[in-house]
């Protein structure tokens, strides 16, 4: 393997490029100590040594530091490690280590997210957000099924509450508003504004039938926003 270039990233680090599909980041002092220089050969044993002794250890520390800030999906961690300059082989090795010790678990993340959001977002929006986080459709479907099967509350009622909350937010109705203030806000809804509100709720993933039902009920539901503030 031939080292084809060394690009400085900042005052302390550089990116080492090779003639194969392999690039990695080292501290400049490490590169000097290891004899890394442009147009020099990098043997297989040297490559493996860099991967095992430097990059994998550092990537594990980076991943654990990221997880201190909260649970992450496999894909979120993969992107963060990749953005930090770690080669794919190192990233996948670290992800395997995290999965083995239960430190990164897409099913756990998905189940927790659903339990936190099912009364705040539409089911379609929950699916979309989880897909954007890299969760597979099969895991999302499985976790939603389990959530519906095990929930103490009726999921349809939670979704209705979420929709009414969204209506209140769109109309500027805040926590603690009395019935008179709520009725006044609804009285200002002409046909054009109602159509605009309906479209906004559809974009949030609520079904047309649910929206119609909630628009009828929201005028008389004074506790929806208090019970369910969207995160």
PDB file of C-alpha atoms in Angstrom:
ATOM      1  CA  UNK A   1       0.000   0.000   0.000  1.00  0.00           C
ATOM      2  CA  UNK A   2       1.445   3.338  -1.090  1.00  0.00           C
ATOM      3  CA  UNK A   3       0.921   6.547   0.868  1.00  0.00           C
ATOM      4  CA  UNK A   4      -0.130   9.036  -1.809  1.00  0.00           C
ATOM      5  CA  UNK A   5      -0.648  12.120   0.300  1.00  0.00           C
ATOM      6  CA  UNK A   6      -0.763  13.686   3.749  1.00  0.00           C
ATOM      7  CA  UNK A   7      -3.297  16.464   4.257  1.00  0.00           C
ATOM      8  CA  UNK A   8      -3.171  18.693   7.346  1.00  0.00           C
ATOM      9  CA  UNK A   9      -6.550  18.922   9.084  1.00  0.00           C
ATOM     10  CA  UNK A  10      -5.582  21.331  11.848  1.00  0.00           C
ATOM     11  CA  UNK A  11      -2.531  22.173  13.963  1.00  0.00           C
ATOM     12  CA  UNK A  12      -2.441  18.714  15.535  1.00  0.00           C
ATOM     13  CA  UNK A  13      -3.903  16.235  13.049  1.00  0.00           C
ATOM     14  CA  UNK A  14      -3.384  15.089   9.480  1.00  0.00           C
ATOM     15  CA  UNK A  15      -5.210  12.795   7.073  1.00  0.00           C
ATOM     16  CA  UNK A  16      -3.196  10.037   5.446  1.00  0.00           C
ATOM     17  CA  UNK A  17      -4.244   9.000   1.930  1.00  0.00           C
ATOM     18  CA  UNK A  18      -3.278   5.764   0.183  1.00  0.00           C
ATOM     19  CA  UNK A  19      -3.565   4.283  -3.286  1.00  0.00           C
ATOM     20  CA  UNK A  20      -6.199   1.874  -1.961  1.00  0.00           C
ATOM     21  CA  UNK A  21      -9.651   2.601  -0.568  1.00  0.00           C
ATOM     22  CA  UNK A  22      -8.214   3.394   2.848  1.00  0.00           C
ATOM     23  CA  UNK A  23      -7.581   6.748   4.512  1.00  0.00           C
ATOM     24  CA  UNK A  24      -7.133   7.547   8.179  1.00  0.00           C
ATOM     25  CA  UNK A  25      -6.438  10.400  10.569  1.00  0.00           C
ATOM     26  CA  UNK A  26      -3.415  10.553  12.879  1.00  0.00           C
ATOM     27  CA  UNK A  27      -1.912  13.126  15.165  1.00  0.00           C
ATOM     28  CA  UNK A  28       1.116  14.642  13.488  1.00  0.00           C
ATOM     29  CA  UNK A  29       3.376  13.326  16.244  1.00  0.00           C
ATOM     30  CA  UNK A  30       2.080   9.793  15.630  1.00  0.00           C
ATOM     31  CA  UNK A  31       2.640  10.088  11.898  1.00  0.00           C
ATOM     32  CA  UNK A  32       6.217  11.222  12.475  1.00  0.00           C
ATOM     33  CA  UNK A  33       6.876   8.445  15.004  1.00  0.00           C
ATOM     34  CA  UNK A  34       5.482   5.808  12.618  1.00  0.00           C
ATOM     35  CA  UNK A  35       7.507   7.109   9.682  1.00  0.00           C
ATOM     36  CA  UNK A  36       4.404   8.063   7.696  1.00  0.00           C
ATOM     37  CA  UNK A  37       5.456  10.132   4.692  1.00  0.00           C
ATOM     38  CA  UNK A  38       4.284  10.702   1.159  1.00  0.00           C
ATOM     39  CA  UNK A  39       5.307   8.058  -1.423  1.00  0.00           C
ATOM     40  CA  UNK A  40       6.355   5.643   1.345  1.00  0.00           C
ATOM     41  CA  UNK A  41       5.072   2.075   1.461  1.00  0.00           C
ATOM     42  CA  UNK A  42       2.733   1.022   4.269  1.00  0.00           C
ATOM     43  CA  UNK A  43       2.987  -2.702   4.884  1.00  0.00           C
ATOM     44  CA  UNK A  44       0.008  -4.863   5.835  1.00  0.00           C
ATOM     45  CA  UNK A  45       1.385  -5.376   9.339  1.00  0.00           C
ATOM     46  CA  UNK A  46       1.889  -1.638   9.772  1.00  0.00           C
ATOM     47  CA  UNK A  47      -1.646  -0.998   8.553  1.00  0.00           C
ATOM     48  CA  UNK A  48      -3.106  -3.542  10.970  1.00  0.00           C
ATOM     49  CA  UNK A  49      -1.033  -2.117  13.803  1.00  0.00           C
ATOM     50  CA  UNK A  50      -2.413   1.371  13.161  1.00  0.00           C
ATOM     51  CA  UNK A  51      -5.955  -0.007  13.032  1.00  0.00           C
ATOM     52  CA  UNK A  52      -5.627  -2.155  16.172  1.00  0.00           C
ATOM     53  CA  UNK A  53      -3.404  -0.043  18.401  1.00  0.00           C
ATOM     54  CA  UNK A  54      -4.487   3.478  17.507  1.00  0.00           C
ATOM     55  CA  UNK A  55      -7.646   3.919  15.452  1.00  0.00           C
ATOM     56  CA  UNK A  56      -9.937   1.294  17.010  1.00  0.00           C
ATOM     57  CA  UNK A  57      -9.028   2.314  20.557  1.00  0.00           C
ATOM     58  CA  UNK A  58      -9.566   5.983  19.754  1.00  0.00           C
ATOM     59  CA  UNK A  59     -12.847   5.328  17.917  1.00  0.00           C
ATOM     60  CA  UNK A  60     -14.198   3.365  20.911  1.00  0.00           C
ATOM     61  CA  UNK A  61     -13.386   6.296  23.192  1.00  0.00           C
ATOM     62  CA  UNK A  62     -15.061   8.661  20.753  1.00  0.00           C
ATOM     63  CA  UNK A  63     -18.196   6.522  20.537  1.00  0.00           C
ATOM     64  CA  UNK A  64     -18.474   6.178  24.322  1.00  0.00           C
ATOM     65  CA  UNK A  65     -18.105   9.934  24.668  1.00  0.00           C
ATOM     66  CA  UNK A  66     -20.906  10.468  22.131  1.00  0.00           C
ATOM     67  CA  UNK A  67     -23.150   8.038  24.024  1.00  0.00           C
ATOM     68  CA  UNK A  68     -22.675  10.014  27.238  1.00  0.00           C
ATOM     69  CA  UNK A  69     -24.910  12.632  25.637  1.00  0.00           C
ATOM     70  CA  UNK A  70     -27.736  10.129  25.124  1.00  0.00           C
ATOM     71  CA  UNK A  71     -28.664   6.969  23.273  1.00  0.00           C
ATOM     72  CA  UNK A  72     -27.980   6.879  19.533  1.00  0.00           C
ATOM     73  CA  UNK A  73     -28.968   4.622  16.664  1.00  0.00           C
ATOM     74  CA  UNK A  74     -26.388   2.522  14.873  1.00  0.00           C
ATOM     75  CA  UNK A  75     -26.596   4.756  11.816  1.00  0.00           C
ATOM     76  CA  UNK A  76     -26.190   7.944  13.864  1.00  0.00           C
ATOM     77  CA  UNK A  77     -23.031   6.564  15.450  1.00  0.00           C
ATOM     78  CA  UNK A  78     -21.772   5.322  12.100  1.00  0.00           C
ATOM     79  CA  UNK A  79     -22.121   8.811  10.626  1.00  0.00           C
ATOM     80  CA  UNK A  80     -20.466  10.517  13.594  1.00  0.00           C
ATOM     81  CA  UNK A  81     -17.482   8.168  13.489  1.00  0.00           C
ATOM     82  CA  UNK A  82     -17.205   8.525   9.727  1.00  0.00           C
ATOM     83  CA  UNK A  83     -17.353  12.312  10.035  1.00  0.00           C
ATOM     84  CA  UNK A  84     -14.510  12.077  12.564  1.00  0.00           C
ATOM     85  CA  UNK A  85     -12.343  10.467   9.894  1.00  0.00           C
ATOM     86  CA  UNK A  86     -12.380   6.813  10.954  1.00  0.00           C
ATOM     87  CA  UNK A  87     -12.185   4.220   8.144  1.00  0.00           C
ATOM     88  CA  UNK A  88     -15.211   2.006   7.557  1.00  0.00           C
ATOM     89  CA  UNK A  89     -13.414  -1.081   8.872  1.00  0.00           C
ATOM     90  CA  UNK A  90     -12.731   0.666  12.191  1.00  0.00           C
ATOM     91  CA  UNK A  91     -16.239   2.076  12.442  1.00  0.00           C
ATOM     92  CA  UNK A  92     -17.865  -1.326  11.870  1.00  0.00           C
ATOM     93  CA  UNK A  93     -15.552  -2.964  14.392  1.00  0.00           C
ATOM     94  CA  UNK A  94     -16.528  -0.398  17.038  1.00  0.00           C
ATOM     95  CA  UNK A  95     -20.238  -0.699  16.232  1.00  0.00           C
ATOM     96  CA  UNK A  96     -19.973  -4.471  16.646  1.00  0.00           C
ATOM     97  CA  UNK A  97     -18.305  -3.966  20.036  1.00  0.00           C
ATOM     98  CA  UNK A  98     -21.024  -1.537  21.177  1.00  0.00           C
ATOM     99  CA  UNK A  99     -23.778  -3.884  20.013  1.00  0.00           C
ATOM    100  CA  UNK A 100     -22.195  -6.874  21.769  1.00  0.00           C
ATOM    101  CA  UNK A 101     -22.232  -5.036  25.104  1.00  0.00           C
ATOM    102  CA  UNK A 102     -25.693  -3.548  24.620  1.00  0.00           C
ATOM    103  CA  UNK A 103     -24.389  -0.009  24.319  1.00  0.00           C
ATOM    104  CA  UNK A 104     -25.999   0.527  20.918  1.00  0.00           C
ATOM    105  CA  UNK A 105     -29.320  -1.207  20.302  1.00  0.00           C
ATOM    106  CA  UNK A 106     -31.680  -0.022  17.571  1.00  0.00           C
ATOM    107  CA  UNK A 107     -34.648  -1.950  18.985  1.00  0.00           C
ATOM    108  CA  UNK A 108     -34.195  -0.390  22.408  1.00  0.00           C
ATOM    109  CA  UNK A 109     -33.809   3.054  20.890  1.00  0.00           C
ATOM    110  CA  UNK A 110     -36.878   2.562  18.706  1.00  0.00           C
ATOM    111  CA  UNK A 111     -39.059   1.298  21.574  1.00  0.00           C
ATOM    112  CA  UNK A 112     -38.018   4.160  23.843  1.00  0.00           C
ATOM    113  CA  UNK A 113     -38.610   6.747  21.119  1.00  0.00           C
ATOM    114  CA  UNK A 114     -42.085   5.386  20.364  1.00  0.00           C
ATOM    115  CA  UNK A 115     -43.098   5.337  24.033  1.00  0.00           C
ATOM    116  CA  UNK A 116     -41.981   8.966  24.380  1.00  0.00           C
ATOM    117  CA  UNK A 117     -43.558  10.249  21.170  1.00  0.00           C
ATOM    118  CA  UNK A 118     -46.725   8.218  20.570  1.00  0.00           C
ATOM    119  CA  UNK A 119     -48.846  10.804  22.377  1.00  0.00           C
ATOM    120  CA  UNK A 120     -47.036  13.754  20.843  1.00  0.00           C
ATOM    121  CA  UNK A 121     -46.545  12.950  17.139  1.00  0.00           C
ATOM    122  CA  UNK A 122     -48.570  11.157  14.502  1.00  0.00           C
ATOM    123  CA  UNK A 123     -47.653   7.539  13.866  1.00  0.00           C
ATOM    124  CA  UNK A 124     -46.598   8.418  10.321  1.00  0.00           C
ATOM    125  CA  UNK A 125     -44.294  11.153  11.631  1.00  0.00           C
ATOM    126  CA  UNK A 126     -42.807   8.754  14.176  1.00  0.00           C
ATOM    127  CA  UNK A 127     -42.087   6.260  11.382  1.00  0.00           C
ATOM    128  CA  UNK A 128     -40.496   8.981   9.247  1.00  0.00           C
ATOM    129  CA  UNK A 129     -38.286  10.312  12.037  1.00  0.00           C
ATOM    130  CA  UNK A 130     -37.094   6.811  12.955  1.00  0.00           C
ATOM    131  CA  UNK A 131     -36.332   6.007   9.309  1.00  0.00           C
ATOM    132  CA  UNK A 132     -34.325   9.234   9.115  1.00  0.00           C
ATOM    133  CA  UNK A 133     -32.333   8.021  12.110  1.00  0.00           C
ATOM    134  CA  UNK A 134     -31.459   4.856  10.196  1.00  0.00           C
ATOM    135  CA  UNK A 135     -33.844   2.426  11.899  1.00  0.00           C
ATOM    136  CA  UNK A 136     -34.990  -0.336   9.551  1.00  0.00           C
ATOM    137  CA  UNK A 137     -38.707  -0.464   8.620  1.00  0.00           C
ATOM    138  CA  UNK A 138     -38.928  -3.995  10.061  1.00  0.00           C
ATOM    139  CA  UNK A 139     -37.724  -2.863  13.496  1.00  0.00           C
ATOM    140  CA  UNK A 140     -40.054   0.158  13.441  1.00  0.00           C
ATOM    141  CA  UNK A 141     -43.015  -2.029  12.529  1.00  0.00           C
ATOM    142  CA  UNK A 142     -42.128  -4.574  15.228  1.00  0.00           C
ATOM    143  CA  UNK A 143     -41.724  -1.926  17.947  1.00  0.00           C
ATOM    144  CA  UNK A 144     -44.934  -0.124  17.014  1.00  0.00           C
ATOM    145  CA  UNK A 145     -46.834  -3.404  17.169  1.00  0.00           C
ATOM    146  CA  UNK A 146     -45.411  -4.155  20.614  1.00  0.00           C
ATOM    147  CA  UNK A 147     -46.180  -0.616  21.805  1.00  0.00           C
ATOM    148  CA  UNK A 148     -49.796  -0.919  20.723  1.00  0.00           C
ATOM    149  CA  UNK A 149     -50.081  -4.361  22.268  1.00  0.00           C
ATOM    150  CA  UNK A 150     -48.556  -3.454  25.644  1.00  0.00           C
ATOM    151  CA  UNK A 151     -49.683   0.150  26.186  1.00  0.00           C
ATOM    152  CA  UNK A 152     -51.950   0.814  29.160  1.00  0.00           C
ATOM    153  CA  UNK A 153     -53.600   3.576  27.132  1.00  0.00           C
ATOM    154  CA  UNK A 154     -55.475   3.266  23.852  1.00  0.00           C
ATOM    155  CA  UNK A 155     -53.073   4.285  21.084  1.00  0.00           C
ATOM    156  CA  UNK A 156     -55.912   5.885  19.130  1.00  0.00           C
ATOM    157  CA  UNK A 157     -56.657   8.130  22.124  1.00  0.00           C
ATOM    158  CA  UNK A 158     -52.978   9.072  22.400  1.00  0.00           C
ATOM    159  CA  UNK A 159     -52.941   9.951  18.701  1.00  0.00           C
ATOM    160  CA  UNK A 160     -56.124  12.003  19.119  1.00  0.00           C
ATOM    161  CA  UNK A 161     -54.514  13.864  22.005  1.00  0.00           C
ATOM    162  CA  UNK A 162     -51.421  14.529  19.870  1.00  0.00           C
ATOM    163  CA  UNK A 163     -53.580  15.876  17.042  1.00  0.00           C
ATOM    164  CA  UNK A 164     -55.569  18.177  19.340  1.00  0.00           C
ATOM    165  CA  UNK A 165     -52.298  19.424  20.825  1.00  0.00           C
ATOM    166  CA  UNK A 166     -51.019  20.192  17.328  1.00  0.00           C
ATOM    167  CA  UNK A 167     -54.239  22.094  16.586  1.00  0.00           C
ATOM    168  CA  UNK A 168     -53.846  24.158  19.748  1.00  0.00           C
ATOM    169  CA  UNK A 169     -50.243  25.012  18.893  1.00  0.00           C
ATOM    170  CA  UNK A 170     -51.159  26.071  15.372  1.00  0.00           C
ATOM    171  CA  UNK A 171     -53.869  28.353  16.769  1.00  0.00           C
ATOM    172  CA  UNK A 172     -51.576  29.813  19.416  1.00  0.00           C
ATOM    173  CA  UNK A 173     -53.578  28.359  22.300  1.00  0.00           C
ATOM    174  CA  UNK A 174     -51.286  28.000  25.301  1.00  0.00           C
ATOM    175  CA  UNK A 175     -51.364  26.054  28.527  1.00  0.00           C
ATOM    176  CA  UNK A 176     -53.935  27.402  30.964  1.00  0.00           C
ATOM    177  CA  UNK A 177     -56.262  29.009  28.408  1.00  0.00           C
ATOM    178  CA  UNK A 178     -59.901  28.877  29.466  1.00  0.00           C
ATOM    179  CA  UNK A 179     -62.801  27.707  27.305  1.00  0.00           C
ATOM    180  CA  UNK A 180     -63.675  31.244  26.262  1.00  0.00           C
ATOM    181  CA  UNK A 181     -60.181  31.867  24.861  1.00  0.00           C
ATOM    182  CA  UNK A 182     -60.237  28.535  23.029  1.00  0.00           C
ATOM    183  CA  UNK A 183     -63.667  29.233  21.533  1.00  0.00           C
ATOM    184  CA  UNK A 184     -62.484  32.676  20.444  1.00  0.00           C
ATOM    185  CA  UNK A 185     -59.496  31.160  18.635  1.00  0.00           C
ATOM    186  CA  UNK A 186     -61.735  28.711  16.782  1.00  0.00           C
ATOM    187  CA  UNK A 187     -64.199  31.462  15.905  1.00  0.00           C
ATOM    188  CA  UNK A 188     -61.455  33.172  13.887  1.00  0.00           C
ATOM    189  CA  UNK A 189     -61.085  30.125  11.638  1.00  0.00           C
ATOM    190  CA  UNK A 190     -62.619  30.994   8.289  1.00  0.00           C
ATOM    191  CA  UNK A 191     -62.721  28.476   5.440  1.00  0.00           C
ATOM    192  CA  UNK A 192     -59.289  29.443   4.117  1.00  0.00           C
ATOM    193  CA  UNK A 193     -57.601  29.265   7.533  1.00  0.00           C
ATOM    194  CA  UNK A 194     -59.312  25.972   8.312  1.00  0.00           C
ATOM    195  CA  UNK A 195     -58.034  24.518   5.013  1.00  0.00           C
ATOM    196  CA  UNK A 196     -54.529  25.777   5.819  1.00  0.00           C
ATOM    197  CA  UNK A 197     -54.692  24.219   9.293  1.00  0.00           C
ATOM    198  CA  UNK A 198     -55.973  20.951   7.822  1.00  0.00           C
ATOM    199  CA  UNK A 199     -53.070  20.850   5.341  1.00  0.00           C
ATOM    200  CA  UNK A 200     -50.522  21.595   8.082  1.00  0.00           C
ATOM    201  CA  UNK A 201     -51.862  18.725  10.176  1.00  0.00           C
ATOM    202  CA  UNK A 202     -51.753  16.397   7.165  1.00  0.00           C
ATOM    203  CA  UNK A 203     -48.076  17.317   6.699  1.00  0.00           C
ATOM    204  CA  UNK A 204     -47.486  16.302  10.306  1.00  0.00           C
ATOM    205  CA  UNK A 205     -48.744  12.849   9.389  1.00  0.00           C
ATOM    206  CA  UNK A 206     -52.244  12.878  10.865  1.00  0.00           C
ATOM    207  CA  UNK A 207     -54.935  11.177   8.808  1.00  0.00           C
ATOM    208  CA  UNK A 208     -57.842  13.141   7.343  1.00  0.00           C
ATOM    209  CA  UNK A 209     -60.426  11.265   9.403  1.00  0.00           C
ATOM    210  CA  UNK A 210     -58.578  11.899  12.654  1.00  0.00           C
ATOM    211  CA  UNK A 211     -58.138  15.590  11.835  1.00  0.00           C
ATOM    212  CA  UNK A 212     -61.853  16.051  11.129  1.00  0.00           C
ATOM    213  CA  UNK A 213     -62.725  14.306  14.393  1.00  0.00           C
ATOM    214  CA  UNK A 214     -60.229  16.355  16.398  1.00  0.00           C
ATOM    215  CA  UNK A 215     -61.320  19.666  14.870  1.00  0.00           C
ATOM    216  CA  UNK A 216     -64.834  18.903  16.059  1.00  0.00           C
ATOM    217  CA  UNK A 217     -63.647  17.983  19.552  1.00  0.00           C
ATOM    218  CA  UNK A 218     -60.788  20.449  20.067  1.00  0.00           C
ATOM    219  CA  UNK A 219     -63.083  23.425  20.649  1.00  0.00           C
ATOM    220  CA  UNK A 220     -64.418  21.675  23.751  1.00  0.00           C
ATOM    221  CA  UNK A 221     -61.193  20.004  24.945  1.00  0.00           C
ATOM    222  CA  UNK A 222     -59.447  22.354  27.351  1.00  0.00           C
ATOM    223  CA  UNK A 223     -56.820  19.924  28.650  1.00  0.00           C
ATOM    224  CA  UNK A 224     -55.279  18.562  25.438  1.00  0.00           C
ATOM    225  CA  UNK A 225     -52.344  20.975  25.339  1.00  0.00           C
ATOM    226  CA  UNK A 226     -51.625  20.635  29.038  1.00  0.00           C
ATOM    227  CA  UNK A 227     -51.575  16.861  28.768  1.00  0.00           C
ATOM    228  CA  UNK A 228     -49.375  16.712  25.703  1.00  0.00           C
ATOM    229  CA  UNK A 229     -46.782  19.363  24.940  1.00  0.00           C
ATOM    230  CA  UNK A 230     -44.761  18.438  21.852  1.00  0.00           C
ATOM    231  CA  UNK A 231     -41.048  18.064  22.525  1.00  0.00           C
TER     232      UNK A 231
END
